[in-house]
Amino acid sequence: MLTGDKLSDKLTLNIENITKHFTGPSGAKFTVLDNISFKVVEEGSSGKLISIIASFSSGKSTLLKIISGLETPDDGTVKLNDKSITSPNGEIAYIPENPSSFPWMNVADNINFAMRSSGKLNSVKEIVSAVGLTGYENHYPDDKSLGFRFRISIARALAAGTKVILLDDPFRRMKSITKDEIYELIRKLINDFGITFILSTPNITEAVYLSNKIFLMKKNPGKIIDEVKLDAGTATAMGLDRQERFLSLRKEIESKFVSIGENLQTEVHF
Amino acid sequence: MNKETAQNKSTLIYVLVYFILWIVLFEFVLPVNNILPKPSIVWQSFSALWEDYNLPVNYLNTVSSIYLSITAAYFIVHLISPVILNKKNFLTDFIHSLNWFSNFLPGIVIGMMIIFWFPESNYIEFIFVLFTSISSFIIFLQKEINNVPSEYTDAARSLGVSENKINKQVIWKSMQPSFYNHIIDLHLYIWPMIIAFEFIKGGYGLGSIFRLALKYRDLSALFSTFIITGLTIYLGIIIIRFFKNKFAYRG
């Protein structure tokens, strides 16, 4: 039985004082991320979704790549359950904005590519069922929707036995109906499989709708300026954006960004 | 119908028109001349080519040198791809240093040196094309690695997959469509080079037929060999494209 087959019981992801500089084409050094710290603690049986809201080119992708071990910070540490993450090890999967499923492999091959025996779900059948792709095992992703390709990316992360999945603004180009389905999938994975997601997005509505906790990040340099804790299962409990609390939260976050001179997306896509 | 197919179709129509014009003008309208031969004489010259110019052996020599070498080079490069794709190493530095020379020396000039060193060897043509193809493939792969979408490699690395597996199953696979396009370009570069190589060296090959036809001022043999060469190159491109569609992923 798949439901309740938790991938992790307890998880602590500690991001401490992450700083990153880049050197521009002219040789000038600039700070992309400035002393970023936050902690994700998951003690219950279900996972969480933490959002980082920031505008474009604010260093969101760099931060997620550092958390996954794909990039090294100039200063600071990332620890997953007290173990330092200095290179990718499969425990924290990174899903980029552009589709990352391999178009030369069918769904089953994409999943097998990442399959590890350490994962709790270790058959293609179980994984395709968990992400809603049953019957599509032999289909190729290159002529499919962004939602289909996103499901494959999630499936690969499950096959690798990942504890944390980092979503780098993956919903931006998805159709509204696809987004709705993907939101449902994410909730299912949080509740049934205990997966923790960290979502980076410039879309306030999306973050409020999905998250347990939101970090607000300004740009130039990227720095966490505030955090908003939401009720557990906020979105489902409140129901879309008609509810007063939902609207006030969205307004509150929007005004925080306006106060630092940044305008973010608030449009509703669902 | 996509743009490429439409373009190919219109090119073919033009070629067909040229062919018909040649038949009409040079067979029925114009008198015998030294510009282009009469189509009926060209048709008859095919049998002369077969017997007097030893077409089968010469043709097989050129075609096998080119296509077997390119095929062998593809498999050799595939075999050593983890080394090529991994990082800078002795092999790629060595190939790049040779490539530096080839920037200033056309391939055929290097070919002439090889003819001078190995005037009697029957295999040197094959080895020459093999080495040219391997060098070209290595340099292409090293450049193309920068065009592999980072989302593929980032996602794969974050899943804890080994670099060797990423090189073989992600980077190599992702490069295949452009690699096949490069094979077509390389094949178009090698054909004239090898014709010139055989022309200079003598011995077997279509280049040798061109040399004899020029020597004996045999316009119809020259023109027939020209048609055979053109059709073979065209067929070669079609076959490489077929392999591309069959083995390189769609999109």
CSV table of C-alpha atoms in Angstrom, one decimal, chain B residues 5-235:
chain,number,residue,atom,x,y,z
B,5,THR,CA,11.3,19.2,-46.2
B,6,ALA,CA,9.8,22.0,-48.3
B,7,GLN,CA,13.2,23.4,-49.1
B,8,ASN,CA,14.5,19.9,-50.0
B,9,LYS,CA,11.6,19.4,-52.3
B,10,SER,CA,12.1,22.6,-54.2
B,11,THR,CA,15.8,22.0,-54.5
B,12,LEU,CA,15.1,18.5,-56.0
B,13,ILE,CA,12.7,20.1,-58.5
B,14,TYR,CA,15.4,22.5,-59.6
B,15,VAL,CA,17.9,19.7,-60.0
B,16,LEU,CA,15.4,17.8,-62.1
B,17,VAL,CA,14.8,20.8,-64.3
B,18,TYR,CA,18.6,21.2,-64.8
B,19,PHE,CA,18.8,17.5,-65.7
B,20,ILE,CA,16.0,17.7,-68.2
B,21,LEU,CA,17.5,20.9,-69.7
B,22,TRP,CA,20.8,19.1,-70.1
B,23,ILE,CA,19.1,16.2,-71.9
B,24,VAL,CA,17.1,18.5,-74.2
B,25,LEU,CA,19.9,21.0,-75.0
B,26,PHE,CA,22.9,18.7,-75.2
B,27,GLU,CA,21.2,15.7,-76.8
B,28,PHE,CA,18.8,17.4,-79.3
B,29,VAL,CA,19.6,21.1,-79.7
B,30,LEU,CA,23.3,21.9,-79.4
B,31,PRO,CA,26.1,20.3,-81.4
B,32,VAL,CA,28.7,18.1,-79.8
B,33,ASN,CA,31.0,20.4,-77.7
B,34,ASN,CA,33.6,20.4,-74.9
B,35,ILE,CA,31.4,22.0,-72.3
B,36,LEU,CA,29.1,19.1,-71.4
B,37,PRO,CA,28.9,15.7,-73.1
B,38,LYS,CA,25.8,14.3,-74.9
B,39,PRO,CA,23.6,12.4,-72.4
B,40,SER,CA,23.6,9.3,-74.7
B,41,ILE,CA,27.4,9.3,-74.7
B,42,VAL,CA,27.5,9.6,-70.9
B,43,TRP,CA,25.1,6.6,-70.7
B,44,GLN,CA,27.4,4.6,-72.9
B,45,SER,CA,30.4,5.7,-70.9
B,46,PHE,CA,29.1,4.0,-67.8
B,47,SER,CA,30.0,0.6,-69.3
B,48,ALA,CA,33.5,2.0,-70.3
B,49,LEU,CA,33.9,3.3,-66.7
B,50,TRP,CA,33.1,-0.2,-65.4
B,51,GLU,CA,35.6,-1.9,-67.6
B,52,ASP,CA,38.3,0.6,-68.7
B,53,TYR,CA,38.5,2.6,-65.5
B,54,ASN,CA,37.8,-0.3,-63.1
B,55,LEU,CA,34.9,1.5,-61.5
B,56,PRO,CA,33.8,-1.1,-59.0
B,57,VAL,CA,37.1,-1.4,-57.2
B,58,ASN,CA,37.8,2.3,-57.3
B,59,TYR,CA,34.3,3.2,-56.2
B,60,LEU,CA,34.4,0.7,-53.3
B,61,ASN,CA,37.9,1.9,-52.3
B,62,THR,CA,36.7,5.6,-51.9
B,63,VAL,CA,33.3,4.8,-50.4
B,64,SER,CA,34.6,2.3,-47.9
B,65,SER,CA,37.5,4.6,-46.9
B,66,ILE,CA,35.0,7.4,-46.2
B,67,TYR,CA,32.1,5.7,-44.6
B,68,LEU,CA,33.9,2.9,-42.8
B,69,SER,CA,36.3,5.4,-41.3
B,70,ILE,CA,33.5,7.7,-40.2
B,71,THR,CA,31.6,4.8,-38.7
B,72,ALA,CA,34.7,3.5,-36.9
B,73,ALA,CA,35.5,7.0,-35.7
B,74,TYR,CA,31.9,7.3,-34.3
B,75,PHE,CA,32.2,4.1,-32.3
B,76,ILE,CA,35.8,4.9,-31.1
B,77,VAL,CA,34.6,8.3,-29.9
B,78,HIS,CA,31.6,6.8,-28.3
B,79,LEU,CA,33.8,4.3,-26.5
B,80,ILE,CA,36.2,7.0,-25.2
B,81,SER,CA,33.4,9.6,-24.6
B,82,PRO,CA,33.6,9.4,-20.8
B,83,VAL,CA,37.2,10.6,-21.1
B,84,ILE,CA,36.4,13.3,-23.7
B,85,LEU,CA,33.3,14.6,-21.9
B,86,ASN,CA,34.7,14.4,-18.3
B,87,LYS,CA,37.3,17.1,-18.2
B,88,LYS,CA,40.4,18.5,-19.8
B,89,ASN,CA,42.9,15.7,-20.1
B,90,PHE,CA,46.0,14.7,-22.1
B,91,LEU,CA,44.0,13.3,-25.1
B,92,THR,CA,41.9,16.4,-25.7
B,93,ASP,CA,44.8,18.7,-25.2
B,94,PHE,CA,46.7,16.7,-27.8
B,95,ILE,CA,43.9,16.8,-30.3
B,96,HIS,CA,43.4,20.6,-29.7
B,97,SER,CA,47.1,21.2,-30.4
B,98,LEU,CA,46.8,19.3,-33.7
B,99,ASN,CA,43.7,21.2,-34.5
B,100,TRP,CA,45.6,24.4,-34.0
B,101,PHE,CA,47.8,23.4,-37.0
B,102,SER,CA,44.7,22.4,-39.1
B,103,ASN,CA,43.5,26.0,-38.6
B,104,PHE,CA,46.3,27.1,-40.9
B,105,LEU,CA,46.9,24.0,-43.0
B,106,PRO,CA,44.0,22.6,-45.1
B,107,GLY,CA,43.4,18.9,-44.6
B,108,ILE,CA,44.7,18.1,-48.1
B,109,VAL,CA,48.1,19.7,-47.3
B,110,ILE,CA,48.4,17.3,-44.4
B,111,GLY,CA,47.2,14.6,-46.7
B,112,MET,CA,50.0,15.3,-49.2
B,113,MET,CA,52.6,14.9,-46.4
B,114,ILE,CA,51.0,11.6,-45.5
B,115,ILE,CA,51.2,10.5,-49.2
B,116,PHE,CA,54.9,11.5,-49.2
B,117,TRP,CA,55.6,9.4,-46.0
B,118,PHE,CA,53.5,6.4,-47.1
B,119,PRO,CA,53.4,6.4,-50.9
B,120,GLU,CA,52.8,2.6,-51.2
B,121,SER,CA,50.3,2.0,-48.4
B,122,ASN,CA,46.8,0.8,-49.3
B,123,TYR,CA,45.4,1.6,-45.9
B,124,ILE,CA,46.7,5.1,-45.4
B,125,GLU,CA,43.6,6.6,-46.9
B,126,PHE,CA,41.4,4.8,-44.4
B,127,ILE,CA,43.7,5.8,-41.5
B,128,PHE,CA,43.8,9.4,-42.8
B,129,VAL,CA,40.0,9.7,-42.8
B,130,LEU,CA,39.7,7.9,-39.5
B,131,PHE,CA,42.2,10.2,-37.8
B,132,THR,CA,40.5,13.3,-39.3
B,133,SER,CA,37.1,12.1,-38.2
B,134,ILE,CA,38.2,11.3,-34.6
B,135,SER,CA,39.9,14.6,-34.2
B,136,SER,CA,36.9,16.4,-35.6
B,137,PHE,CA,34.5,14.5,-33.4
B,138,ILE,CA,36.5,15.2,-30.2
B,139,ILE,CA,36.8,18.9,-30.9
B,140,PHE,CA,33.1,19.0,-31.8
B,141,LEU,CA,32.1,17.2,-28.5
B,142,GLN,CA,34.3,19.5,-26.4
B,143,LYS,CA,32.6,22.5,-27.9
B,144,GLU,CA,29.1,21.1,-27.9
B,145,ILE,CA,29.3,20.1,-24.2
B,146,ASN,CA,28.6,23.8,-23.5
B,147,ASN,CA,25.3,23.6,-25.3
B,148,VAL,CA,23.9,20.7,-23.3
B,149,PRO,CA,20.9,22.2,-21.4
B,150,SER,CA,22.0,22.7,-17.8
B,151,GLU,CA,18.6,21.6,-16.6
B,152,TYR,CA,19.4,18.0,-17.7
B,153,THR,CA,22.7,17.9,-16.0
B,154,ASP,CA,21.7,19.8,-12.9
B,155,ALA,CA,18.7,17.6,-12.3
B,156,ALA,CA,20.7,14.4,-12.9
B,157,ARG,CA,23.5,15.5,-10.6
B,158,SER,CA,21.1,16.5,-7.8
B,159,LEU,CA,19.7,12.9,-7.9
B,160,GLY,CA,23.1,11.6,-6.9
B,161,VAL,CA,23.7,9.9,-10.2
B,162,SER,CA,27.4,9.2,-11.0
B,163,GLU,CA,29.3,11.5,-13.5
B,164,ASN,CA,30.1,8.5,-15.7
B,165,LYS,CA,26.3,7.7,-16.0
B,166,ILE,CA,25.5,11.3,-16.6
B,167,ASN,CA,28.1,11.5,-19.4
B,168,LYS,CA,26.9,8.3,-21.0
B,169,GLN,CA,23.1,8.7,-20.6
B,170,VAL,CA,22.6,12.4,-20.5
B,171,ILE,CA,25.3,14.5,-22.1
B,172,TRP,CA,26.2,12.0,-24.9
B,173,LYS,CA,22.5,11.4,-25.7
B,174,SER,CA,21.6,15.1,-25.5
B,175,MET,CA,24.3,15.8,-28.1
B,176,GLN,CA,23.2,13.2,-30.6
B,177,PRO,CA,21.0,15.4,-32.9
B,178,SER,CA,23.7,18.0,-33.4
B,179,PHE,CA,26.4,15.3,-33.5
B,180,TYR,CA,24.6,13.7,-36.5
B,181,ASN,CA,24.5,17.2,-38.2
B,182,HIS,CA,28.2,17.4,-37.6
B,183,ILE,CA,28.7,14.0,-39.2
B,184,ILE,CA,26.9,15.3,-42.3
B,185,ASP,CA,29.2,18.4,-42.4
B,186,LEU,CA,32.3,16.3,-41.8
B,187,HIS,CA,31.3,13.9,-44.5
B,188,LEU,CA,30.9,16.9,-47.0
B,189,TYR,CA,34.4,18.1,-45.9
B,190,ILE,CA,36.0,14.7,-46.3
B,191,TRP,CA,34.6,13.8,-49.8
B,192,PRO,CA,36.5,16.5,-51.7
B,193,MET,CA,39.6,16.0,-49.6
B,194,ILE,CA,39.7,12.3,-50.3
B,195,ILE,CA,39.1,12.8,-54.0
B,196,ALA,CA,42.0,15.2,-54.0
B,197,PHE,CA,44.0,12.7,-51.9
B,198,GLU,CA,43.4,9.9,-54.4
B,199,PHE,CA,44.0,12.2,-57.3
B,200,ILE,CA,47.4,13.1,-56.0
B,201,LYS,CA,48.4,9.7,-54.7
B,202,GLY,CA,47.1,7.6,-57.6
B,203,GLY,CA,46.4,3.9,-57.0
B,204,TYR,CA,42.7,3.2,-56.3
B,205,GLY,CA,39.8,5.5,-55.8
B,206,LEU,CA,37.4,7.8,-57.6
B,207,GLY,CA,40.1,10.5,-57.5
B,208,SER,CA,42.3,8.2,-59.6
B,209,ILE,CA,39.4,7.9,-62.2
B,210,PHE,CA,39.2,11.7,-62.4
B,211,ARG,CA,43.0,11.8,-62.9
B,212,LEU,CA,42.9,9.3,-65.7
B,213,ALA,CA,39.8,10.9,-67.3
B,214,LEU,CA,41.6,14.3,-67.3
B,215,LYS,CA,44.8,12.8,-68.6
B,216,TYR,CA,42.9,11.2,-71.6
B,217,ARG,CA,40.6,14.3,-72.0
B,218,ASP,CA,37.7,11.9,-71.6
B,219,LEU,CA,34.8,14.3,-71.0
B,220,SER,CA,32.1,11.7,-70.8
B,221,ALA,CA,34.0,9.6,-68.2
B,222,LEU,CA,34.7,12.7,-66.2
B,223,PHE,CA,31.1,13.7,-66.3
B,224,SER,CA,29.8,10.2,-65.4
B,225,THR,CA,32.2,10.0,-62.4
B,226,PHE,CA,31.0,13.4,-61.4
B,227,ILE,CA,27.3,12.1,-61.5
B,228,ILE,CA,28.3,9.0,-59.6
B,229,THR,CA,30.1,11.0,-56.9
B,230,GLY,CA,27.3,13.5,-56.5
B,231,LEU,CA,24.7,10.7,-56.2
B,232,THR,CA,26.8,8.8,-53.6
B,233,ILE,CA,27.2,12.0,-51.5
B,234,TYR,CA,23.5,12.7,-51.8
B,235,LEU,CA,22.7,9.1,-50.8
